[in-house]
Amino acid sequence: MNTAVMGLQWGDEGKGKVIDYLSGRFDVVVRFQGGHNAGHTIYYRDRKVILHLIPSGIFSTDTLSVIGNNVVVNPIQLVREIREIQQLGLDPGQLVISSHAPLILPFHQELDIIFEESRYTKIGTTRRGIGPAYEDLAGRRSLFIRDLLMDKKTFSAKVIRLNTYYNQVIQGLGGDPIDPESFIDDYLAAGEFLKPYVKNTPYLLHRLAAEGKSFLFEGAQGTLLDINFGTYPFVTSSNTTVGGIFTGTGLSHKALDRVVGISKAYTTRVGSGPFPSELTGEPGDALRQAGREFGSTTGRPRRVGWLDLVALRYAVMINGVDELFLTKLDVLDDLPVIQMVTRYQTDHSTEPVFDPHMESISQVNPVMTPFDGWQQKTSDLTTYPDLPPAARRYVEFIEEYLKIPVRSISVGGARHQTIDR
Ligand code: IMP
């Protein structure tokens, strides 16, 4: 069963752990969107490893890990990450990078910072150049991984043209111009290093599909950060939802059999934007500490809040989710009372509709349903019947509300801290 793992919230749902947990069952793991704004945390031999670009399947030795054609790649970062993997004693020989993946160049990062600073309402981007790199793709100006493999003259000419264009923008907004000579050689050296991994991925993936190989599609960020379906403009610049799989691999819908949605047992968000179930003050601080909710890419404290079932149902609908993987249930262990948002009360309607656009979603008044907490440690439990009755009631309420099964529950960061039903 070719499976997609999709984040159903604002990212950081624990996809790294889930993909690492599942990847041994698949022949190929594919990242299809985003860039090194992602931070997928995996525990490998008791060491915490954070992957930003390399697919989380890299720890399963027989699995091919593919960076697809719609992942925006900073080649310097990718080389760094491959070296880190090598230092762990792993063989990155199972890695493939699409020749058609757009490049993130230094001026993209500079523009990300400058755009952010000049914005009236800040998005709180990861400042990695993700948005400007996708703008170039839509603007038909991008350079691709394949350009890194060209001779210096050809690559430099393309870079200088784009750099000159963007220096005007950078200077117009009060920044310092970028000298393309300061990075061209480093980029070409990275290209030389990456060359053995670069392939024409649409053809490769179709060949593997024809051979009957199984695929795991690794989503980055989450549904509510999707450029089309998220809380615009506080979103990332790619399709983090199921449609992104097809544009980011070249495979058709026939290649997808099952969608596993990942949600935390509560909600978090990094960066600005509406968050109806947000918990502020002391209760928010306590939940943040209990869940160690600090960004894996930027280290920023994450905003935290209760599970929002109205938002989750929307994400299930958009992605056609078949089953849920609920993460970090153990973080709620000590709470006497746990709340869930089950309805929004707006001035106009009491329907549980999630309308993600800023003007609508920032006005909703969430209606909470309280649950008794279980106040018992769950991180050592291994089977569903072991869970305290109150925890099972919490899980089963989610299933009934969403009308899909919760198939797995994560109660800790390690692979074995997973309860399958
Ligand atoms: P960008 O993707 O760097 O442009 O950031 C846009 C928004 O998406 C910001 O609110 C970021 O905090 C958020 N974001 C981007 N990547 C991730 C992620 O992997 N996890 C959680 N939030 C993310």
Coordinates of C-alpha atoms and ligand atoms in Angstrom, one line a residue:
M1 CA 0.0 0.0 0.0
N2 CA 1.6 3.2 -1.1
T3 CA 1.2 5.6 1.8
A4 CA 1.3 9.3 2.4
V5 CA 2.1 10.7 5.8
M6 CA 0.6 14.2 6.1
G7 CA 0.8 16.7 8.9
L8 CA -2.8 17.8 9.8
Q9 CA -1.9 20.9 11.9
W10 CA 0.7 23.7 11.6
G11 CA 3.6 21.3 11.2
D12 CA 5.7 19.7 14.0
E13 CA 3.2 16.9 14.4
G14 CA 6.0 14.3 14.8
K15 CA 6.2 13.2 11.2
G16 CA 9.9 12.4 11.5
K17 CA 9.3 9.8 14.1
V18 CA 6.3 8.4 12.3
I19 CA 8.1 8.1 9.0
D20 CA 11.2 6.6 10.6
Y21 CA 8.8 4.1 12.4
L22 CA 7.0 3.2 9.1
S23 CA 9.8 3.5 6.6
G24 CA 11.3 0.0 7.1
R25 CA 8.1 -1.4 5.5
F26 CA 8.6 0.6 2.3
D27 CA 11.1 0.4 -0.6
V28 CA 11.1 4.1 -1.3
V29 CA 10.6 7.2 0.9
V30 CA 10.0 10.5 -1.0
R31 CA 10.0 14.1 0.1
F32 CA 7.9 16.1 -2.3
Q33 CA 7.8 19.8 -1.1
G34 CA 9.2 22.3 1.3
G35 CA 12.9 22.7 2.0
H36 CA 15.2 23.0 5.0
N37 CA 12.5 24.9 6.8
A38 CA 11.4 21.4 7.9
G39 CA 13.0 19.8 10.9
H40 CA 12.2 16.1 11.3
T41 CA 13.4 14.7 14.6
I42 CA 14.5 11.1 14.8
Y43 CA 16.2 9.1 17.6
Y44 CA 18.9 7.0 16.0
R45 CA 20.8 4.7 18.4
D46 CA 19.8 7.0 21.3
R47 CA 21.0 10.1 19.5
K48 CA 18.7 12.9 18.5
V49 CA 19.1 13.7 14.8
I50 CA 17.2 16.5 13.1
L51 CA 16.8 16.1 9.3
H52 CA 15.9 19.2 7.3
L53 CA 16.1 18.0 3.7
I54 CA 17.1 14.3 3.7
P55 CA 14.0 12.1 3.8
S56 CA 13.5 10.4 7.2
G57 CA 13.7 7.0 5.5
I58 CA 17.5 7.3 5.4
F59 CA 17.8 5.3 8.7
S60 CA 16.3 2.3 7.1
T61 CA 19.1 0.7 5.2
D62 CA 17.1 -1.0 2.5
T63 CA 15.0 2.0 1.7
L64 CA 15.7 4.4 -1.1
S65 CA 15.3 8.1 0.0
V66 CA 14.3 10.5 -2.7
I67 CA 14.2 14.3 -2.7
G68 CA 11.6 15.1 -5.3
N69 CA 11.3 17.8 -8.0
N70 CA 9.3 20.3 -5.9
V71 CA 11.6 20.4 -2.9
V72 CA 13.6 23.7 -2.9
V73 CA 17.2 22.8 -2.2
N74 CA 20.0 24.8 -0.6
P75 CA 22.9 22.6 -1.8
I76 CA 25.3 23.8 0.9
Q77 CA 22.8 22.7 3.5
L78 CA 22.3 19.4 1.7
V79 CA 26.0 18.6 1.6
R80 CA 26.2 19.4 5.3
E81 CA 23.4 17.1 6.1
I82 CA 24.8 14.2 4.0
R83 CA 28.1 14.6 5.9
E84 CA 26.3 14.5 9.2
I85 CA 24.7 11.2 8.1
Q86 CA 28.1 9.8 7.1
Q87 CA 29.5 10.7 10.5
L88 CA 26.7 8.6 12.1
G89 CA 28.2 5.7 10.2
L90 CA 25.3 5.6 7.7
D91 CA 25.6 5.1 4.0
P92 CA 23.9 7.9 2.1
G93 CA 24.2 5.8 -1.1
Q94 CA 20.5 5.2 -0.8
L95 CA 19.8 8.9 -1.5
V96 CA 18.5 10.4 -4.7
I97 CA 18.1 14.1 -5.5
S98 CA 15.9 15.3 -8.4
S99 CA 17.8 17.1 -11.1
H100 CA 14.7 19.3 -11.4
A101 CA 14.6 20.5 -7.8
P102 CA 14.8 24.4 -7.7
L103 CA 17.8 25.9 -6.0
I104 CA 17.8 28.2 -3.0
L105 CA 20.5 30.8 -3.6
P106 CA 21.9 33.3 -1.1
F107 CA 19.8 36.2 -2.4
H108 CA 16.6 34.1 -1.7
Q109 CA 17.6 34.0 2.0
E110 CA 18.4 37.7 2.0
L111 CA 15.1 38.5 0.4
D112 CA 13.2 36.3 2.9
I113 CA 14.8 38.4 5.8
I114 CA 14.2 41.7 4.1
F115 CA 10.6 40.9 3.0
E116 CA 9.8 39.8 6.5
E117 CA 11.3 42.9 8.1
S118 CA 9.4 45.2 5.7
R119 CA 6.1 43.5 6.3
Y120 CA 3.4 45.2 8.4
T121 CA 2.2 41.9 9.8
K122 CA 5.2 39.5 10.1
I123 CA 4.7 35.9 9.0
G124 CA 7.5 34.6 11.2
T125 CA 9.2 32.6 8.4
T126 CA 12.1 30.3 9.1
R127 CA 14.3 32.8 7.1
R128 CA 15.7 30.0 5.0
G129 CA 14.7 31.6 1.6
I130 CA 11.9 29.1 1.0
G131 CA 9.2 31.7 0.0
P132 CA 11.5 33.6 -2.5
A133 CA 12.7 30.4 -4.0
Y134 CA 9.1 29.3 -4.7
E135 CA 8.4 32.8 -6.0
D136 CA 11.1 32.2 -8.6
L137 CA 9.6 28.9 -9.7
A138 CA 6.2 30.6 -10.2
G139 CA 7.9 33.5 -11.8
R140 CA 9.7 31.2 -14.3
R141 CA 13.2 32.3 -13.2
S142 CA 14.4 29.4 -11.1
L143 CA 17.7 27.7 -11.4
F144 CA 17.7 23.9 -10.7
I145 CA 20.0 21.2 -9.3
R146 CA 20.8 20.3 -12.9
D147 CA 22.3 23.8 -13.4
L148 CA 24.8 23.0 -10.6
L149 CA 26.2 20.3 -12.9
M150 CA 27.0 22.7 -15.8
D151 CA 30.3 24.3 -16.5
K152 CA 31.3 27.3 -14.5
K153 CA 30.7 29.8 -17.4
T154 CA 27.1 28.7 -18.0
F155 CA 26.2 28.4 -14.3
S156 CA 27.8 31.8 -13.5
A157 CA 26.0 33.5 -16.3
K158 CA 22.6 32.3 -15.1
V159 CA 23.4 33.2 -11.5
I160 CA 24.7 36.7 -12.3
R161 CA 21.6 37.5 -14.3
L162 CA 19.3 36.6 -11.4
N163 CA 21.6 38.1 -8.8
T164 CA 21.7 41.4 -10.7
Y165 CA 17.9 41.5 -10.8
Y166 CA 17.5 40.8 -7.1
N167 CA 20.3 43.2 -6.0
Q168 CA 18.0 45.9 -7.3
V169 CA 15.2 44.7 -5.1
I170 CA 17.5 44.2 -2.1
Q171 CA 19.0 47.7 -2.4
G172 CA 15.5 49.2 -3.0
L173 CA 14.5 47.8 0.3
G174 CA 17.6 49.1 2.1
G175 CA 19.7 46.0 2.1
D176 CA 23.3 45.4 0.9
P177 CA 23.9 44.0 -2.5
I178 CA 25.2 40.4 -2.8
D179 CA 28.3 39.6 -4.8
P180 CA 27.6 36.5 -6.8
E181 CA 31.4 35.7 -6.8
S182 CA 31.1 35.2 -3.0
F183 CA 29.1 31.9 -3.5
I184 CA 29.4 30.6 -7.1
D185 CA 32.5 28.4 -6.4
D186 CA 30.9 27.0 -3.2
Y187 CA 27.7 26.1 -5.1
L188 CA 29.7 24.5 -7.9
A189 CA 31.7 22.5 -5.4
A190 CA 28.4 21.4 -3.7
G191 CA 27.2 20.4 -7.2
E192 CA 30.3 18.2 -7.7
F193 CA 29.7 16.5 -4.3
L194 CA 26.0 16.0 -5.1
K195 CA 26.5 14.7 -8.7
P196 CA 26.4 11.0 -7.9
Y197 CA 23.0 11.4 -6.2
V198 CA 21.3 13.5 -8.9
K199 CA 18.7 11.7 -11.1
N200 CA 15.7 12.4 -13.4
T201 CA 13.3 11.5 -10.6
P202 CA 9.9 11.3 -12.5
Y203 CA 11.3 8.6 -14.7
L204 CA 13.1 6.8 -11.9
L205 CA 9.9 6.9 -9.7
H206 CA 7.7 5.6 -12.5
R207 CA 10.2 2.8 -13.2
L208 CA 10.2 1.8 -9.5
A209 CA 6.4 1.9 -9.5
A210 CA 6.3 -0.4 -12.6
E211 CA 8.6 -2.8 -10.7
G212 CA 6.0 -2.9 -7.9
K213 CA 8.1 -1.1 -5.4
S214 CA 6.2 0.5 -2.4
F215 CA 6.3 4.2 -1.6
L216 CA 6.0 6.3 1.5
F217 CA 5.4 9.9 0.7
E218 CA 6.8 12.2 3.4
G219 CA 4.9 15.5 3.9
A220 CA 6.7 18.4 5.4
Q221 CA 5.0 21.2 7.4
G222 CA 1.3 20.7 7.9
T223 CA -2.1 21.2 6.2
L224 CA -2.8 24.5 7.9
L225 CA 0.4 25.9 6.4
D226 CA -0.6 25.0 2.9
I227 CA -0.3 27.9 0.3
N228 CA -3.8 27.2 -0.9
F229 CA -5.6 25.7 2.0
G230 CA -3.8 27.1 5.1
T231 CA -4.3 30.2 7.2
Y232 CA -3.2 32.5 4.4
P233 CA -1.0 34.7 4.5
F234 CA 0.5 32.9 7.5
V235 CA 1.5 29.9 5.5
T236 CA 4.5 28.4 3.8
S237 CA 4.9 28.6 0.0
S238 CA 4.2 25.0 -1.1
N239 CA 1.4 22.6 -1.1
T240 CA 1.7 20.7 2.1
T241 CA -1.5 18.8 1.4
V242 CA -2.0 15.6 -0.6
G243 CA -2.0 17.3 -4.1
G244 CA 1.7 18.3 -3.5
I245 CA 2.6 14.6 -3.8
F246 CA 1.7 14.6 -7.5
T247 CA 3.3 17.9 -8.5
G248 CA 6.4 17.0 -6.4
T249 CA 7.1 13.6 -7.8
G250 CA 5.5 13.3 -11.3
L251 CA 3.6 10.2 -10.1
S252 CA -0.1 10.1 -10.7
H253 CA -3.0 9.7 -8.2
K254 CA -2.9 6.0 -9.0
A255 CA 0.4 5.8 -7.0
L256 CA -1.4 6.6 -3.8
D257 CA -3.4 4.0 -1.8
R258 CA -3.6 5.3 1.7
V259 CA -3.2 8.6 3.6
V260 CA -2.1 8.6 7.2
G261 CA -2.8 11.9 9.0
I262 CA -0.5 12.9 11.8
S263 CA -1.8 15.1 14.7
K264 CA -0.5 15.8 18.1
A265 CA -2.9 15.2 21.0
Y266 CA -2.9 19.0 21.3
T267 CA -1.9 21.8 18.9
T268 CA 1.2 23.9 18.3
R269 CA 2.2 26.6 15.9
V270 CA 5.5 28.4 15.2
G271 CA 5.3 31.9 13.8
S272 CA 2.4 34.3 13.5
G273 CA -1.2 33.8 12.5
P274 CA -4.6 32.8 13.9
F275 CA -4.7 30.0 16.4
P276 CA -8.3 29.7 17.9
S277 CA -7.4 27.1 20.6
E278 CA -4.2 28.8 21.8
L279 CA -3.4 28.6 25.5
T280 CA -1.5 31.7 26.8
G281 CA 0.0 32.5 30.2
E282 CA 0.8 29.9 32.8
P283 CA -1.2 27.0 31.3
G284 CA 0.4 27.6 27.9
D285 CA 3.9 27.7 29.5
A286 CA 3.3 24.5 31.4
L287 CA 2.1 22.6 28.2
R288 CA 5.1 24.0 26.2
Q289 CA 7.5 22.7 28.9
A290 CA 5.8 19.4 29.2
G291 CA 5.9 18.9 25.4
R292 CA 9.4 20.5 25.0
E293 CA 7.8 22.7 22.4
F294 CA 10.7 24.6 20.9
G295 CA 11.3 24.7 17.1
S296 CA 13.7 22.0 15.7
T297 CA 14.8 24.3 12.9
T298 CA 14.8 27.7 14.6
G299 CA 14.7 26.9 18.3
R300 CA 11.8 29.4 18.7
P301 CA 9.3 28.6 21.5
R302 CA 6.2 27.1 19.8
R303 CA 2.7 28.5 20.6
V304 CA 0.6 25.8 22.2
G305 CA -3.1 25.1 22.6
W306 CA -5.8 22.4 22.9
L307 CA -6.7 20.0 20.1
D308 CA -8.9 21.7 17.6
L309 CA -11.3 19.2 16.1
V310 CA -12.9 21.7 13.8
A311 CA -9.5 22.4 12.2
L312 CA -8.6 18.7 12.3
R313 CA -11.7 17.7 10.5
Y314 CA -11.0 20.2 7.8
A315 CA -7.5 18.8 7.4
V316 CA -8.9 15.2 7.2
M317 CA -11.3 16.4 4.5
I318 CA -8.6 18.2 2.4
N319 CA -6.2 15.3 2.4
G320 CA -8.7 12.4 2.2
V321 CA -7.2 11.0 5.4
D322 CA -7.9 7.2 5.9
E323 CA -6.5 6.9 9.4
L324 CA -4.9 8.9 12.2
F325 CA -1.6 8.6 14.0
L326 CA -1.9 10.6 17.2
T327 CA 1.4 11.8 18.7
K328 CA 2.6 13.0 22.1
L329 CA -0.4 11.7 24.1
D330 CA 2.0 11.3 27.0
V331 CA 2.5 15.1 27.2
L332 CA -1.1 15.4 28.6
D333 CA -0.4 12.8 31.3
D334 CA -0.4 15.2 34.3
L335 CA -3.3 17.4 33.4
P336 CA -6.5 17.1 35.6
V337 CA -8.7 18.5 32.8
I338 CA -8.1 18.5 29.1
Q339 CA -10.1 20.5 26.6
M340 CA -10.9 20.0 22.9
V341 CA -12.4 22.5 20.5
T342 CA -15.5 20.9 19.1
R343 CA -17.3 23.9 17.5
Y344 CA -16.7 27.5 16.5
Q345 CA -19.2 30.1 17.5
T346 CA -19.0 33.1 15.1
D347 CA -21.3 36.0 14.9
H348 CA -23.0 34.4 11.9
S349 CA -23.0 30.7 12.3
T350 CA -22.6 27.9 14.8
E351 CA -21.5 25.4 12.1
P352 CA -18.2 23.7 12.6
V353 CA -16.6 25.1 9.5
F354 CA -12.9 26.0 9.3
D355 CA -12.5 28.9 6.9
P356 CA -8.7 29.4 7.0
H357 CA -8.5 33.0 5.6
M358 CA -7.3 35.4 8.2
E359 CA -10.4 37.6 8.4
S360 CA -12.6 34.7 9.1
I361 CA -10.6 32.5 11.3
S362 CA -9.3 35.3 13.6
Q363 CA -12.9 36.1 14.5
V364 CA -14.1 32.6 15.6
N365 CA -14.9 31.9 19.2
P366 CA -14.0 28.3 19.9
V367 CA -16.3 26.2 22.0
M368 CA -14.5 23.7 24.3
T369 CA -15.5 20.3 25.5
P370 CA -13.8 19.3 28.7
F371 CA -12.4 15.8 29.4
D372 CA -11.2 14.3 32.7
G373 CA -7.4 13.8 32.6
W374 CA -5.9 10.4 33.4
Q375 CA -3.0 11.7 35.6
Q376 CA -1.0 8.6 35.0
K377 CA 2.2 8.0 33.2
T378 CA 1.7 6.5 29.7
S379 CA 5.1 6.6 28.1
D380 CA 5.9 3.0 29.1
L381 CA 2.7 1.5 27.9
T382 CA 2.7 -0.7 24.8
T383 CA -0.9 -1.8 24.1
Y384 CA -4.1 0.0 23.7
P385 CA -6.0 -1.7 26.6
D386 CA -3.1 -0.7 28.9
L387 CA -4.0 3.0 28.4
P388 CA -6.0 4.5 31.3
P389 CA -9.8 4.6 30.6
A390 CA -9.8 8.4 30.4
A391 CA -7.1 8.4 27.8
R392 CA -9.0 5.8 25.7
R393 CA -12.2 8.0 26.0
Y394 CA -10.2 10.9 24.7
V395 CA -8.9 8.9 21.7
E396 CA -12.3 7.4 21.0
F397 CA -14.0 10.8 21.1
I398 CA -11.5 12.0 18.4
E399 CA -12.4 9.0 16.2
E400 CA -16.1 9.5 16.5
Y401 CA -15.8 13.2 15.7
L402 CA -13.5 12.7 12.7
K403 CA -15.2 9.4 11.6
I404 CA -11.8 7.8 10.9
P405 CA -9.8 5.3 13.1
V406 CA -6.9 6.3 15.3
R407 CA -4.6 3.4 14.3
S408 CA -1.5 4.4 16.2
I409 CA -0.7 6.4 19.3
S410 CA 2.8 7.8 20.1
V411 CA 3.7 8.1 23.8
G412 CA 7.4 9.1 23.5
G413 CA 10.1 10.0 21.0
A414 CA 11.6 6.5 20.6
R415 CA 10.4 4.0 17.9
H416 CA 9.2 1.5 20.5
Q417 CA 7.0 4.2 22.3
T418 CA 4.2 3.6 19.8
I419 CA 0.9 1.8 20.5
D420 CA -0.6 0.2 17.4
R421 CA -4.2 -0.9 17.5
Ligands
IMP1 P1 8.6 29.5 5.7 O1 8.3 28.1 5.3 O2 10.0 29.6 6.2 O3 8.4 30.5 4.6 O4 7.7 30.0 6.9 C1 6.3 30.2 6.8 C2 5.6 29.7 8.0 O5 5.6 28.3 8.1 C3 6.1 30.2 9.3 O6 5.1 30.4 10.2 C4 7.0 29.1 9.8 O7 7.2 29.1 11.2 C5 6.2 27.9 9.3 N1 6.9 26.7 9.1 C6 7.7 26.4 8.0 N2 8.3 25.2 8.1 C7 7.8 24.7 9.3 C8 8.0 23.4 9.9 O8 8.6 22.5 9.4 N3 7.3 23.2 11.0 C9 6.5 24.2 11.6 N4 6.3 25.4 11.0 C10 6.9 25.6 9.9

